Each structure stands twice: as structure tokens, then as C-alpha cells.
Amino acid sequence: MGPIKLGVIGAGSAEFSAGMVRDICTTPSLAGSSVVLMDIDEGRAQTMHRFAQRYVHELGSSVSFEWTTEREVALRDADFVINTAQVGGHSQVERIRAWCEDRGYYRGFRLSAIIQSRFMVSVARDMERLCPKAWLIQASNPVFEGCTAMTRATSIKVCGLCHGHGGEYAIARVLGLDGSKVKGVSVGFNHEIWLTQFEYEGRNAYPLLDEWIETKSTEYWRGYRPHYGENQMSPAAIELYKLTGLMPIGDTPRNGGWWLHQHLETKRRWYGGDGGFDSEIGWAQYLENTNGRVDAIHRAVGDPSVKLTDLYPPKPTGEQHFPLIDALWNDNETVLQVNVPNNGAIKGIPDDVVVELPAVCSHRGIQPIQVGKLPDVLTLNQLYPRLLRAEQTVAMALHPDERVLLQMVLDDHRTKSWDHAVSFTRDALALPEIAELVAEMTRPTHPFAAR
Amino acid sequence: MGPIKLGVIGAGSAEFSAGMVRDICTTPSLAGSSVVLMDIDEGRAQTMHRFAQRYVHELGSSVSFEWTTEREVALRDADFVINTAQVGGHSQVERIRAWCEDRGYYRGFRLSAIIQSRFMVSVARDMERLCPKAWLIQASNPVFEGCTAMTRATSIKVCGLCHGHGGEYAIARVLGLDGSKVKGVSVGFNHEIWLTQFEYEGRNAYPLLDEWIETKSTEYWRGYRPHYGENQMSPAAIELYKLTGLMPIGDTPRNGGWWLHQHLETKRRWYGGDGGFDSEIGWAQYLENTNGRVDAIHRAVGDPSVKLTDLYPPKPTGEQHFPLIDALWNDNETVLQVNVPNNGAIKGIPDDVVVELPAVCSHRGIQPIQVGKLPDVLTLNQLYPRLLRAEQTVAMALHPDERVLLQMVLDDHRTKSWDHAVSFTRDALALPEIAELVAEMTRPTHPFAAR
């Protein structure tokens, strides 16, 4: 099929876009494609456009780039859309998080997930008008809730992608196994996937993991101070394995239950060192590192003496976005880890819930593997509770209702009483960041009373 | 079809059996039926047998009664079985409750529900052998979990019955409406039903309720001290109405959420007076009243000078058991409030979950009304969370697994930490009352560590 027209929403995300430029320029079958970089922040959009222009020039690539602050320009007649936008950026997320912490919710509450999901639906609705046949590839979070909301509310073909899989190699590394002889399959929901198949040299490798837990884990965790983003072999991950019978993969051990996240001390116990990726220490480190990489990109763009292809060598990043586009557009068939509507793949999960699992991707479309029934204990202890939380977020994104928000707060283990829940909910409804959502909210006949 | 053979499991429940004797003796179409009163407590079985013998004699009824301590005798070739048994009686429930309270679970944890559900399944399994075509009418609790477990694990036709409906009349009374002009339909799960239709003189009566809340509820609740069992117009019920858009009916306001039940003070705020039916005060009152009525029955049986038909006049109690039997057996068609597998009646609820709703009962069987889709806010805020808790209990009854029990404890809002959950679960697994269940438990490869 040859070149595509691609629209990128939130293209000011420097790190994502820098990777994306490398990936499209190193996919020969997409030569001649045109990309519209859209961001509401004009400066950022221009910066990434300059990056792309210089990169293409250095490489002699035939991919063309333009920039815009208008969503409509990026979407019109697109063949593919990638949405990597974070509403308000990290600063909004952190502002809302701090606001929640002041009210008793350590590390925040799920308000940003609602805001993001609602935003994603607005993009998919615009696509129905401007490029109804295009594929939407959802890169920013929450992939689970956002993709479920979009596929329910619109007719757009949606696929969520995430790099939080492949944790079987991290397990193998710690077990001292040769990664090239390891095979793993993980399924579930995004950030909630479980290793249903784990093989070493063609044989079930779970007994090797069990032996490691039995004989080596205690020693491994003595003075455990992993790099902040490494949690695949944390005490949290292993305890979740014990609780479900399957290993949680990638970002999955970051969730798991309130009991892992009560305060920094709890996080240290379960994630070691500084309390893992999501503690105040780990997350600050993540933001600092991210900002550092973004600054480096911006500096490189501002310095004409730098050769971008030296700093960012022209080879694929390993992200799945362009392998997916290449498979769907040019029929270069491949198996990828995707997030698409279940449609019967996992038994017991409704068809219109977006699940994460391996799928054959080709010109035929995205054809997930048939998973069948997962173990009852996994379904009961993790999948159903996680699905219920997702349904609340999806409901708030599609048909905002203050009674659902109140129930989300009541369900939170940190909520101390009815009065605490009511006052937090009322205050949250007054946040300027959700004013638009509140404006279209279903108003119950009777407001809640803090008796 | 004429007379039936009826087996009653747990017939030593004096109050239930006294009512049952009245009901069968006053159902003309069941003349000549034979009833086997079974209880593992020989004394109680004999007492209720004497009650029945004298009642029949006084009335000149042709119904015959025998007693047994053998389940098999009651079940063999039965046409109908009524299960009203409470394993270990109230004393076991109270003993386990006190044990839970010592460990931080005010008013107990869900252990007795597991024990009861497991017991119900064992009865249904015996019926598969001894009376495979009989109907099982489940009278004791938990009707929701027990009936769901039985219909999944066996081929027996199961119908749960409860008297916790008809709350629309209690609402009408407080609103000052003529009860004879009120019509209500309530659906959901047992002890979790919601008033989907509420009419007065053929018109939607919810606006009348709304007006009462607006203008009269504050005054009504001033110094609110209802009889311990009355909660239909409690602040708890009205707040649940606000949270879901439909009135909770009968026993429904007794549940609703952890925030209604944190301690006696909370219960007083929501249920008035002594904290409602399930507070330590309300429940003690319930047990005392029940014991008083049981003692009265026992005294009457022991006193040959008493005429039982004077004390317990021969008219129907209003319970649904014999109207149901009469409908199924003799085709005396009637609409009853039943608990049967959903099979598509409520959209979004799996087919093999037992729901409570009105049904046409006749020789054709039990044909529930088609409910369709309930409001999203009700489904999300009440039905799905309640269903998830039921699935845990059902799983523990059918395939006991300590990981599911631990998750149940973790999910409880009162659980303070992982260590609290692990120590409570471990101690619970050592309770003699669940030794049989533990013996057949799925043992995970790795026991949980209280790190």
C-alpha cells in the first residue's frame, strides 16, 4: 500500500516523538509517508518539527513532516492517528495529585484517569468526522479505560499499545536463564497482565521460578534497592504471584492492591529501596530523568552543530507502533501485544472490554489469540475488581455522574468515613481541571448530604 | 396433581416449622400430603413433630408428618424439599462473630455465609442421588450465594424464597398513602433488591417520595427510634436511594456499604435508635424475640391443655413456600418474588447468577419477568460490587482456596494492613467450624508470608 498519512496528537511529547521519527524513517515500506505533528503547545510542536526536519535531512529520508496546533489538521484524511497526549502535561497530573494528598489520598486519586479517558473519546469522536476509516493507536494512559471508552462510544478502530510486557526476560535474567531460550505469553488488561505461558527451552519454567522463590529470594531481597523502575522481581510481584498463581508482568506489580501502597514505608517493604516507581521518591526520579531526556532533545534541536542521527541512531526503538502500522497497511504480518476489544478472546470478560493480549496483525486487521478461561482465583482476585474500577472510570468519561464519582471515593480503602467521601467528592467537583466534565454531568434529583 | 411428598431440612427451626404446618394444612389442594421433618437435633425434630401431629389432629387435616435425624430419609423420593437449616444454629454464628470482632471485624466477617453455602450444596448433591426431579426451596440464608452455588454445582431445580420484599407498602405508610392503591416491583439479588416500579393509583409515585424527602424527612428522623427491624425509611435507605436512583427494598438497606456500619455510632446515625437490625443491640433484641417465640411453641407443645389452633390460627402465614408449591404442582398459577438463575432476565448479569425478581409460577415452572437493563449507576455502584462479593463466597463454597479467602479479607474496608489480613486469614483457617472445608482446600504452591 506504500506511504501513509499519519496524525500525531500530543506530538510535543519530545521523547515519544523523537522515537517515532526514528521508527517511521527506518521502516522502508513507509517511505514517502507524511506526518502531521499536532500539539496545543505551539513551541513544542515547532521544536519536534525541527527535530524531524533535521533528522530526515541527515538521513535523506522521504518522509515528510508538518506541524500544527489544530487537531483537525492532523486528523483530516489521516490513515493512522497516534494519540500520545497527556492533558495538561505532567504538571497538571502532579498538581491534582498534591491536591488529593492534602485530603488523605497518598499518591493521588483516579481523577486524571477520568480526564484522560474523556479526552481520548473526544479525539475518537473527531476522527469519526474527519477520518472515519483511520486506525487510532493509543499510546498515552490509561490505555485500558481510554480504549474501552472509545470503542464503546465511537465506531473508530482503536488499538492501545504499551511497552509494559516482556517481563519474562527480566525474570529470566534474575533466575540466571538464557533469555534467548525463554518464551512468555501475558494476557489481561493493560497494566494488569499475567504470565499465562512461561517456558524455558520449550518446557514450563514456573518450577524454576518456584525454586528461586524457595531458595534464593530472601537473599536477593536483602538490602534490595533496585533501579526505581524495576519491579518485576520485587516482593510485591512475587506476593501477587502467590495470590493469583500467575506472575504479574511489566507495570502490573505497580498496582495489585491498596495494601502495597499505604505509605512510603509500605512501598519500601514491597518494592525495596526508595519504594519503587510510584513512590514520591521513585516518581520524582522518573520525572527528573524524563525531563533530562527532553531537555537533551531540545538542546540538540537548538544546536545546529549537533548531528541528530549520531545522538539518536537510525534504528528501530523497539516500540510496536510502526510494526503495527506496517502490518495493517503493508501486510507485513507480525505478532504484537495489543489492546483491543475482547470479543470472546478471554472467557468471562464482556466483549466490549478492551483486553491486552498477543495478536496476529496483518492486512486482515488485528486477530487476537483465543485465550479461553483464566484461572478462577486470578479472575476473582484481580481481573474482576480491576474491571469494576475501569467501568467506573469509563462511566465517568462517557456519562459523568457525581454518584459514580462518590462511589469511587467510597470504594477507596483510604476513605475514612462517609463524611470524608462526601467532602472529597464535593471539593473534587469544584476543581477547574474537571469543570467541563461537571458541566455536562447527570445531576441526581437529590444532592448528597453530609449529615 | 394432588398430594406431595415434602422433606424439610432443619425442621427443628420451631418458628419456621410452626408456620409451615399451618400453611400446608390450609392449602386444600395439598390435602393428603406427607411431610418428613428432618433435623440433626433429635429433640427439636420430635418437638416439631408433636406440634404437627397435634395441629393436624385438632384441625382434622389429612396431611401426615414423620420425623427423622437422617437427611436421606427426608430426601428420598421427595417431590419438594425445603431447606431452612442454619449450620450450628444461631450459637455458632454468634460464636464466629465474636471471634471476628476480637480481631477487628465489628459485627463479624463473611465466614458463616461460606459455611452455609457449602452446606446447601451438599444438600443439593444428595438430592441428585435421592430425588433428582424434586424442587429445592431454599429458605435459610444466604439465599443469593447458596442458590447460585447450588445451581452451578448440581442439576437440581432451585428456588430461593425470602420475605424481604413488599417494602413499597412500608414506604406508602410513611408517606400517608393508601396501601391498596400502591404497586411495586423490586429486582436484583436477594437482600439487594431495588424498587424499579413504584406506582400510586397507576402513576409513578417516586415524585411523592422525593417530596417527602425534601419536606418531611428531617422532621421524621428527629429522635428517630424505629422498631429494631424497621429500616425501610431510615436515613441509610434514603441515602442509598440517592446513590443509585432507586429505593432499596426490604433487607437491602441493611447492607449498602462499609460506611454505614463502621461502629455503633455510625449505625445509629443511619438506622436511628439502637443502630438498626444488625447492631449489637438490634440483633440481641431479634435473638431474644425469636427465642421467646420458640420457647412459646415449645411450652405449648409440652402443655396438653393448650389448643394449638387457638394460639396459631389455621390461616396462611403469607410466606410464599406453599403458594409456590401449589403453583408448580397443581398449576394454581400465581406471581411470586423468587430467586432463580438469571438466564437473561437482567441484562449485564451472567446467566448462571441467581437473581431475585417477580415470576409467573405454574405447572410450566418458574418464568421470571424480563427486566432488561437496569440503570448504569445502580449496576456500577451496587449490583456489580455485590456480585463480586457473592462470587468470592460461591468460589469458597465450591472450590475452597485460601487465596480467595485472603482476598476477601483484603477487600474488607476494616482490614488495616497486609499483616492484619494474613494473620486473620491464617487464624480463620484454623477454626474448627471450617475444618472440613480446609481439608479439601486447594493448597497454593506458596503459602503467604507475613513479611
mmCIF file of C-alpha atoms in Angstrom, chain A residues 63-372:
data_model
loop_
_atom_site.group_PDB
_atom_site.id
_atom_site.type_symbol
_atom_site.label_atom_id
_atom_site.label_comp_id
_atom_site.label_asym_id
_atom_site.label_seq_id
_atom_site.Cartn_x
_atom_site.Cartn_y
_atom_site.Cartn_z
ATOM 1 C CA VAL A 63 9.110 11.005 4.995
ATOM 2 C CA SER A 64 7.652 14.489 5.244
ATOM 3 C CA PHE A 65 6.599 16.325 8.407
ATOM 4 C CA GLU A 66 4.446 19.327 9.159
ATOM 5 C CA TRP A 67 3.278 20.801 12.437
ATOM 6 C CA THR A 68 0.026 22.298 13.674
ATOM 7 C CA THR A 69 -1.821 23.320 16.805
ATOM 8 C CA GLU A 70 -5.155 22.322 15.221
ATOM 9 C CA ARG A 71 -6.395 18.827 15.918
ATOM 10 C CA GLU A 72 -8.498 18.973 12.773
ATOM 11 C CA VAL A 73 -5.423 19.454 10.549
ATOM 12 C CA ALA A 74 -3.773 16.351 11.992
ATOM 13 C CA LEU A 75 -6.878 14.176 11.721
ATOM 14 C CA ARG A 76 -8.290 15.170 8.348
ATOM 15 C CA ASP A 77 -7.957 12.246 5.907
ATOM 16 C CA ALA A 78 -5.388 10.507 8.114
ATOM 17 C CA ASP A 79 -4.818 6.782 7.582
ATOM 18 C CA PHE A 80 -3.461 6.419 11.106
ATOM 19 C CA VAL A 81 -3.624 8.534 14.225
ATOM 20 C CA ILE A 82 -1.341 8.114 17.215
ATOM 21 C CA ASN A 83 -2.566 9.743 20.419
ATOM 22 C CA THR A 84 0.230 10.340 22.919
ATOM 23 C CA ALA A 85 -1.246 13.406 24.592
ATOM 24 C CA GLN A 86 -1.356 13.949 28.340
ATOM 25 C CA VAL A 87 -3.974 16.589 29.147
ATOM 26 C CA GLY A 88 -2.224 19.452 30.922
ATOM 27 C CA GLY A 89 1.047 17.525 30.883
ATOM 28 C CA HIS A 90 2.827 16.156 33.934
ATOM 29 C CA SER A 91 2.350 19.437 35.755
ATOM 30 C CA GLN A 92 -1.435 19.057 35.821
ATOM 31 C CA VAL A 93 -1.196 15.450 36.976
ATOM 32 C CA GLU A 94 1.169 16.457 39.770
ATOM 33 C CA ARG A 95 -0.980 19.425 40.773
ATOM 34 C CA ILE A 96 -4.074 17.221 41.088
ATOM 35 C CA ARG A 97 -2.069 14.547 42.885
ATOM 36 C CA ALA A 98 -0.855 17.043 45.505
ATOM 37 C CA TRP A 99 -4.415 18.292 45.933
ATOM 38 C CA CYS A 100 -5.581 14.724 46.608
ATOM 39 C CA GLU A 101 -2.737 14.059 49.026
ATOM 40 C CA ASP A 102 -3.800 17.089 51.083
ATOM 41 C CA ARG A 103 -7.156 15.337 51.522
ATOM 42 C CA GLY A 104 -5.870 11.942 52.640
ATOM 43 C CA TYR A 105 -5.133 10.194 49.340
ATOM 44 C CA TYR A 106 -1.424 9.363 49.324
ATOM 45 C CA ARG A 107 -0.040 9.416 45.745
ATOM 46 C CA GLY A 108 -3.372 10.686 44.450
ATOM 47 C CA PHE A 109 -6.785 9.535 43.354
ATOM 48 C CA ARG A 110 -8.076 8.467 39.916
ATOM 49 C CA LEU A 111 -9.138 11.914 38.697
ATOM 50 C CA SER A 112 -6.516 12.224 35.956
ATOM 51 C CA ALA A 113 -7.559 8.859 34.504
ATOM 52 C CA ILE A 114 -11.084 10.237 34.069
ATOM 53 C CA ILE A 115 -9.830 13.436 32.461
ATOM 54 C CA GLN A 116 -7.575 11.488 30.068
ATOM 55 C CA SER A 117 -10.255 8.951 29.086
ATOM 56 C CA ARG A 118 -12.703 11.730 28.361
ATOM 57 C CA PHE A 119 -10.104 13.482 26.225
ATOM 58 C CA MET A 120 -9.400 10.288 24.249
ATOM 59 C CA VAL A 121 -13.103 9.912 23.472
ATOM 60 C CA SER A 122 -13.177 13.486 22.137
ATOM 61 C CA VAL A 123 -10.305 12.642 19.743
ATOM 62 C CA ALA A 124 -12.040 9.460 18.533
ATOM 63 C CA ARG A 125 -15.279 11.432 18.020
ATOM 64 C CA ASP A 126 -13.419 13.958 15.873
ATOM 65 C CA MET A 127 -11.960 11.072 13.872
ATOM 66 C CA GLU A 128 -15.489 9.837 13.102
ATOM 67 C CA ARG A 129 -15.964 13.134 11.296
ATOM 68 C CA LEU A 130 -12.514 13.677 9.787
ATOM 69 C CA CYS A 131 -11.000 10.255 9.091
ATOM 70 C CA PRO A 132 -13.638 7.613 9.883
ATOM 71 C CA LYS A 133 -11.644 4.755 8.367
ATOM 72 C CA ALA A 134 -8.346 5.510 10.114
ATOM 73 C CA TRP A 135 -6.861 3.358 12.860
ATOM 74 C CA LEU A 136 -6.304 5.071 16.198
ATOM 75 C CA ILE A 137 -3.224 3.898 18.072
ATOM 76 C CA GLN A 138 -3.484 4.945 21.703
ATOM 77 C CA ALA A 139 -0.109 5.480 23.347
ATOM 78 C CA SER A 140 -0.838 7.571 26.440
ATOM 79 C CA ASN A 141 -2.558 6.238 29.557
ATOM 80 C CA PRO A 142 -4.886 4.967 30.770
ATOM 81 C CA VAL A 143 -4.892 2.620 27.771
ATOM 82 C CA PHE A 144 -7.361 0.196 29.420
ATOM 83 C CA GLU A 145 -10.050 2.690 30.323
ATOM 84 C CA GLY A 146 -9.488 5.041 27.402
ATOM 85 C CA CYS A 147 -9.609 2.347 24.714
ATOM 86 C CA THR A 148 -12.667 0.731 26.311
ATOM 87 C CA ALA A 149 -14.445 4.098 26.404
ATOM 88 C CA MET A 150 -13.507 4.928 22.784
ATOM 89 C CA THR A 151 -14.596 1.593 21.351
ATOM 90 C CA ARG A 152 -17.930 1.848 23.172
ATOM 91 C CA ALA A 153 -18.645 5.439 22.257
ATOM 92 C CA THR A 154 -17.432 5.563 18.652
ATOM 93 C CA SER A 155 -17.073 3.457 15.512
ATOM 94 C CA ILE A 156 -13.305 4.133 15.249
ATOM 95 C CA LYS A 157 -10.919 1.161 15.096
ATOM 96 C CA VAL A 158 -8.809 1.506 18.227
ATOM 97 C CA CYS A 159 -5.656 -0.297 19.320
ATOM 98 C CA GLY A 160 -3.802 0.545 22.517
ATOM 99 C CA LEU A 161 -0.075 -0.102 22.728
ATOM 100 C CA CYS A 162 2.200 -0.217 25.745
ATOM 101 C CA HIS A 163 5.756 -1.377 26.368
ATOM 102 C CA GLY A 164 4.903 -2.965 29.704
ATOM 103 C CA HIS A 165 5.213 -6.562 28.568
ATOM 104 C CA GLY A 166 8.140 -8.874 28.017
ATOM 105 C CA GLY A 167 8.738 -9.123 31.770
ATOM 106 C CA GLU A 168 9.575 -12.808 31.289
ATOM 107 C CA TYR A 169 13.059 -11.696 30.184
ATOM 108 C CA ALA A 170 13.570 -9.743 33.401
ATOM 109 C CA ILE A 171 12.512 -12.843 35.333
ATOM 110 C CA ALA A 172 14.901 -14.997 33.298
ATOM 111 C CA ARG A 173 17.766 -12.591 33.975
ATOM 112 C CA VAL A 174 17.300 -12.867 37.725
ATOM 113 C CA LEU A 175 16.916 -16.657 37.512
ATOM 114 C CA GLY A 176 20.167 -16.785 35.516
ATOM 115 C CA LEU A 177 18.489 -18.177 32.390
ATOM 116 C CA ASP A 178 19.474 -17.560 28.786
ATOM 117 C CA GLY A 179 16.885 -15.047 27.595
ATOM 118 C CA SER A 180 17.018 -16.343 24.020
ATOM 119 C CA LYS A 181 15.534 -19.660 25.197
ATOM 120 C CA VAL A 182 12.655 -18.036 27.095
ATOM 121 C CA LYS A 183 9.119 -17.756 25.786
ATOM 122 C CA GLY A 184 6.286 -15.943 27.512
ATOM 123 C CA VAL A 185 2.677 -15.014 26.872
ATOM 124 C CA SER A 186 0.920 -12.444 29.038
ATOM 125 C CA VAL A 187 -2.749 -11.533 28.930
ATOM 126 C CA GLY A 188 -5.267 -9.463 30.862
ATOM 127 C CA PHE A 189 -5.867 -5.724 30.834
ATOM 128 C CA ASN A 190 -3.260 -3.056 30.205
ATOM 129 C CA HIS A 191 -1.060 -2.678 33.311
ATOM 130 C CA GLU A 192 -2.835 -5.792 34.589
ATOM 131 C CA ILE A 193 -1.315 -8.656 32.558
ATOM 132 C CA TRP A 194 -0.395 -12.101 33.820
ATOM 133 C CA LEU A 195 2.111 -14.616 32.530
ATOM 134 C CA THR A 196 -0.105 -17.460 31.310
ATOM 135 C CA GLN A 197 2.750 -19.189 29.491
ATOM 136 C CA PHE A 198 6.345 -19.157 30.728
ATOM 137 C CA GLU A 199 8.735 -21.576 29.063
ATOM 138 C CA TYR A 200 12.440 -22.217 29.061
ATOM 139 C CA GLU A 201 13.814 -24.424 26.303
ATOM 140 C CA GLY A 202 10.249 -25.419 25.454
ATOM 141 C CA ARG A 203 9.352 -26.543 28.968
ATOM 142 C CA ASN A 204 7.251 -24.910 31.700
ATOM 143 C CA ALA A 205 9.611 -22.581 33.560
ATOM 144 C CA TYR A 206 7.358 -21.828 36.550
ATOM 145 C CA PRO A 207 9.053 -24.584 38.603
ATOM 146 C CA LEU A 208 12.362 -22.743 38.114
ATOM 147 C CA LEU A 209 10.741 -19.585 39.448
ATOM 148 C CA ASP A 210 9.233 -21.521 42.359
ATOM 149 C CA GLU A 211 12.656 -22.889 43.226
ATOM 150 C CA TRP A 212 14.171 -19.411 43.114
ATOM 151 C CA ILE A 213 11.466 -18.132 45.463
ATOM 152 C CA GLU A 214 12.076 -21.038 47.810
ATOM 153 C CA THR A 215 15.856 -20.904 47.874
ATOM 154 C CA LYS A 216 17.092 -17.539 46.656
ATOM 155 C CA SER A 217 14.512 -14.791 47.028
ATOM 156 C CA THR A 218 15.317 -13.990 50.654
ATOM 157 C CA GLU A 219 18.961 -13.447 49.811
ATOM 158 C CA TYR A 220 18.050 -11.495 46.654
ATOM 159 C CA TRP A 221 15.864 -9.118 48.647
ATOM 160 C CA ARG A 222 18.452 -8.483 51.379
ATOM 161 C CA GLY A 223 19.103 -4.756 51.139
ATOM 162 C CA TYR A 224 17.007 -4.760 47.939
ATOM 163 C CA ARG A 225 17.496 -1.417 46.178
ATOM 164 C CA PRO A 226 16.532 -1.922 42.546
ATOM 165 C CA HIS A 227 16.628 0.850 39.971
ATOM 166 C CA TYR A 228 13.408 2.766 40.590
ATOM 167 C CA GLY A 229 11.632 1.354 37.546
ATOM 168 C CA GLU A 230 12.447 -2.302 38.189
ATOM 169 C CA ASN A 231 9.721 -4.160 39.976
ATOM 170 C CA GLN A 232 9.444 -7.422 38.038
ATOM 171 C CA MET A 233 11.131 -9.436 40.811
ATOM 172 C CA SER A 234 10.054 -7.277 43.740
ATOM 173 C CA PRO A 235 8.445 -8.799 46.838
ATOM 174 C CA ALA A 236 5.215 -7.169 45.559
ATOM 175 C CA ALA A 237 5.368 -9.099 42.283
ATOM 176 C CA ILE A 238 6.102 -12.405 43.992
ATOM 177 C CA GLU A 239 3.316 -11.928 46.548
ATOM 178 C CA LEU A 240 0.882 -11.169 43.703
ATOM 179 C CA TYR A 241 2.069 -14.376 42.044
ATOM 180 C CA LYS A 242 1.258 -16.254 45.251
ATOM 181 C CA LEU A 243 -2.153 -14.607 45.419
ATOM 182 C CA THR A 244 -3.138 -15.455 41.829
ATOM 183 C CA GLY A 245 -0.985 -18.371 40.677
ATOM 184 C CA LEU A 246 0.460 -16.363 37.765
ATOM 185 C CA MET A 247 3.271 -13.816 37.607
ATOM 186 C CA PRO A 248 2.225 -10.172 37.141
ATOM 187 C CA ILE A 249 4.137 -8.697 34.214
ATOM 188 C CA GLY A 250 5.574 -5.281 33.408
ATOM 189 C CA ASP A 251 3.610 -2.492 35.040
ATOM 190 C CA THR A 252 1.240 -4.950 36.726
ATOM 191 C CA PRO A 253 3.117 -5.226 40.052
ATOM 192 C CA ARG A 254 2.788 -1.441 40.376
ATOM 193 C CA ASN A 255 -0.913 -1.922 41.070
ATOM 194 C CA GLY A 256 -2.148 -5.042 42.850
ATOM 195 C CA GLY A 257 -3.933 -3.691 45.898
ATOM 196 C CA TRP A 258 -4.166 -0.910 48.463
ATOM 197 C CA TRP A 259 -2.086 -2.943 50.912
ATOM 198 C CA LEU A 260 1.041 -2.415 48.773
ATOM 199 C CA HIS A 261 0.704 1.352 48.806
ATOM 200 C CA GLN A 262 -0.393 2.592 52.223
ATOM 201 C CA HIS A 263 2.617 4.861 52.726
ATOM 202 C CA LEU A 264 6.294 5.122 51.800
ATOM 203 C CA GLU A 265 7.239 2.569 54.430
ATOM 204 C CA THR A 266 4.817 0.022 52.928
ATOM 205 C CA LYS A 267 6.105 0.720 49.445
ATOM 206 C CA ARG A 268 9.682 0.203 50.653
ATOM 207 C CA ARG A 269 8.759 -3.173 52.070
ATOM 208 C CA TRP A 270 7.196 -4.323 48.807
ATOM 209 C CA TYR A 271 9.304 -2.549 46.204
ATOM 210 C CA GLY A 272 12.582 -2.116 48.049
ATOM 211 C CA GLY A 273 14.935 0.870 48.021
ATOM 212 C CA ASP A 274 13.050 4.091 47.540
ATOM 213 C CA GLY A 275 9.631 2.464 47.417
ATOM 214 C CA GLY A 276 9.536 1.677 43.702
ATOM 215 C CA PHE A 277 8.475 3.526 40.587
ATOM 216 C CA ASP A 278 5.370 5.150 42.064
ATOM 217 C CA SER A 279 6.627 6.346 45.423
ATOM 218 C CA GLU A 280 7.272 10.063 45.864
ATOM 219 C CA ILE A 281 10.992 9.281 45.502
ATOM 220 C CA GLY A 282 10.758 6.923 42.516
ATOM 221 C CA TRP A 283 8.329 9.106 40.638
ATOM 222 C CA ALA A 284 10.364 12.277 41.225
ATOM 223 C CA GLN A 285 13.343 10.359 39.830
ATOM 224 C CA TYR A 286 11.283 9.330 36.793
ATOM 225 C CA LEU A 287 10.162 12.892 36.150
ATOM 226 C CA GLU A 288 13.715 14.173 36.557
ATOM 227 C CA ASN A 289 15.091 11.574 34.135
ATOM 228 C CA THR A 290 12.328 12.234 31.646
ATOM 229 C CA ASN A 291 12.887 15.967 31.855
ATOM 230 C CA GLY A 292 16.593 15.395 31.390
ATOM 231 C CA ARG A 293 15.998 13.467 28.190
ATOM 232 C CA VAL A 294 13.512 16.035 26.952
ATOM 233 C CA ASP A 295 15.973 18.848 27.690
ATOM 234 C CA ALA A 296 18.665 16.961 25.772
ATOM 235 C CA ILE A 297 16.380 16.725 22.739
ATOM 236 C CA HIS A 298 15.545 20.410 22.964
ATOM 237 C CA ARG A 299 19.235 21.332 23.324
ATOM 238 C CA ALA A 300 20.156 19.170 20.355
ATOM 239 C CA VAL A 301 17.473 20.794 18.222
ATOM 240 C CA GLY A 302 18.733 24.231 19.248
ATOM 241 C CA ASP A 303 22.340 23.423 18.370
ATOM 242 C CA PRO A 304 22.913 23.233 14.587
ATOM 243 C CA SER A 305 26.359 21.723 15.131
ATOM 244 C CA VAL A 306 24.868 18.538 16.607
ATOM 245 C CA LYS A 307 24.257 15.588 14.272
ATOM 246 C CA LEU A 308 20.937 14.180 15.444
ATOM 247 C CA THR A 309 21.497 10.796 13.815
ATOM 248 C CA ASP A 310 24.623 10.418 15.966
ATOM 249 C CA LEU A 311 22.733 11.167 19.172
ATOM 250 C CA TYR A 312 19.666 9.189 18.108
ATOM 251 C CA PRO A 313 20.942 6.472 15.751
ATOM 252 C CA PRO A 314 18.589 5.474 12.925
ATOM 253 C CA LYS A 315 17.438 2.102 14.194
ATOM 254 C CA PRO A 316 14.010 0.984 15.461
ATOM 255 C CA THR A 317 13.265 1.811 19.112
ATOM 256 C CA GLY A 318 11.517 -1.491 19.714
ATOM 257 C CA GLU A 319 8.183 0.231 20.234
ATOM 258 C CA GLN A 320 5.311 -1.501 18.461
ATOM 259 C CA HIS A 321 3.628 1.482 16.781
ATOM 260 C CA PHE A 322 5.284 1.179 13.378
ATOM 261 C CA PRO A 323 5.455 -2.598 13.236
ATOM 262 C CA LEU A 324 1.672 -2.421 13.800
ATOM 263 C CA ILE A 325 1.135 0.221 11.105
ATOM 264 C CA ASP A 326 3.377 -1.729 8.723
ATOM 265 C CA ALA A 327 1.417 -4.921 9.384
ATOM 266 C CA LEU A 328 -2.017 -3.318 8.954
ATOM 267 C CA TRP A 329 -1.041 -1.189 5.933
ATOM 268 C CA ASN A 330 1.561 -3.232 4.094
ATOM 269 C CA ASP A 331 0.549 -6.698 5.269
ATOM 270 C CA ASN A 332 3.935 -7.313 6.878
ATOM 271 C CA GLU A 333 2.322 -9.817 9.223
ATOM 272 C CA THR A 334 3.617 -9.955 12.782
ATOM 273 C CA VAL A 335 2.513 -10.898 16.295
ATOM 274 C CA LEU A 336 2.242 -7.928 18.645
ATOM 275 C CA GLN A 337 0.998 -7.282 22.185
ATOM 276 C CA VAL A 338 -2.133 -5.212 21.616
ATOM 277 C CA ASN A 339 -5.096 -3.756 23.486
ATOM 278 C CA VAL A 340 -8.336 -4.386 21.593
ATOM 279 C CA PRO A 341 -11.962 -5.273 22.444
ATOM 280 C CA ASN A 342 -12.196 -8.731 23.953
ATOM 281 C CA ASN A 343 -14.856 -10.151 21.618
ATOM 282 C CA GLY A 344 -14.721 -13.541 23.311
ATOM 283 C CA ALA A 345 -10.935 -13.970 23.498
ATOM 284 C CA ILE A 346 -10.913 -14.196 27.311
ATOM 285 C CA LYS A 347 -13.906 -16.129 28.612
ATOM 286 C CA GLY A 348 -15.913 -14.365 31.309
ATOM 287 C CA ILE A 349 -14.840 -10.862 30.230
ATOM 288 C CA PRO A 350 -17.530 -8.890 28.331
ATOM 289 C CA ASP A 351 -16.979 -8.456 24.612
ATOM 290 C CA ASP A 352 -16.807 -4.660 24.771
ATOM 291 C CA VAL A 353 -13.995 -4.503 27.313
ATOM 292 C CA VAL A 354 -10.531 -3.827 25.877
ATOM 293 C CA VAL A 355 -8.076 -6.577 26.828
ATOM 294 C CA GLU A 356 -4.319 -6.863 26.358
ATOM 295 C CA LEU A 357 -3.008 -9.958 24.631
ATOM 296 C CA PRO A 358 -0.883 -11.132 21.690
ATOM 297 C CA ALA A 359 -2.496 -10.789 18.270
ATOM 298 C CA VAL A 360 -1.638 -11.581 14.683
ATOM 299 C CA CYS A 361 -1.554 -8.211 12.902
ATOM 300 C CA SER A 362 -1.802 -8.035 9.133
ATOM 301 C CA HIS A 363 -3.823 -6.525 6.328
ATOM 302 C CA ARG A 364 -6.732 -8.615 7.661
ATOM 303 C CA GLY A 365 -6.634 -6.499 10.795
ATOM 304 C CA ILE A 366 -5.849 -7.424 14.399
ATOM 305 C CA GLN A 367 -6.657 -11.032 15.284
ATOM 306 C CA PRO A 368 -6.042 -11.795 18.954
ATOM 307 C CA ILE A 369 -5.150 -15.260 20.186
ATOM 308 C CA GLN A 370 -8.006 -17.182 21.754
ATOM 309 C CA VAL A 371 -7.173 -17.267 25.474
ATOM 310 C CA GLY A 372 -10.170 -19.133 26.890
#
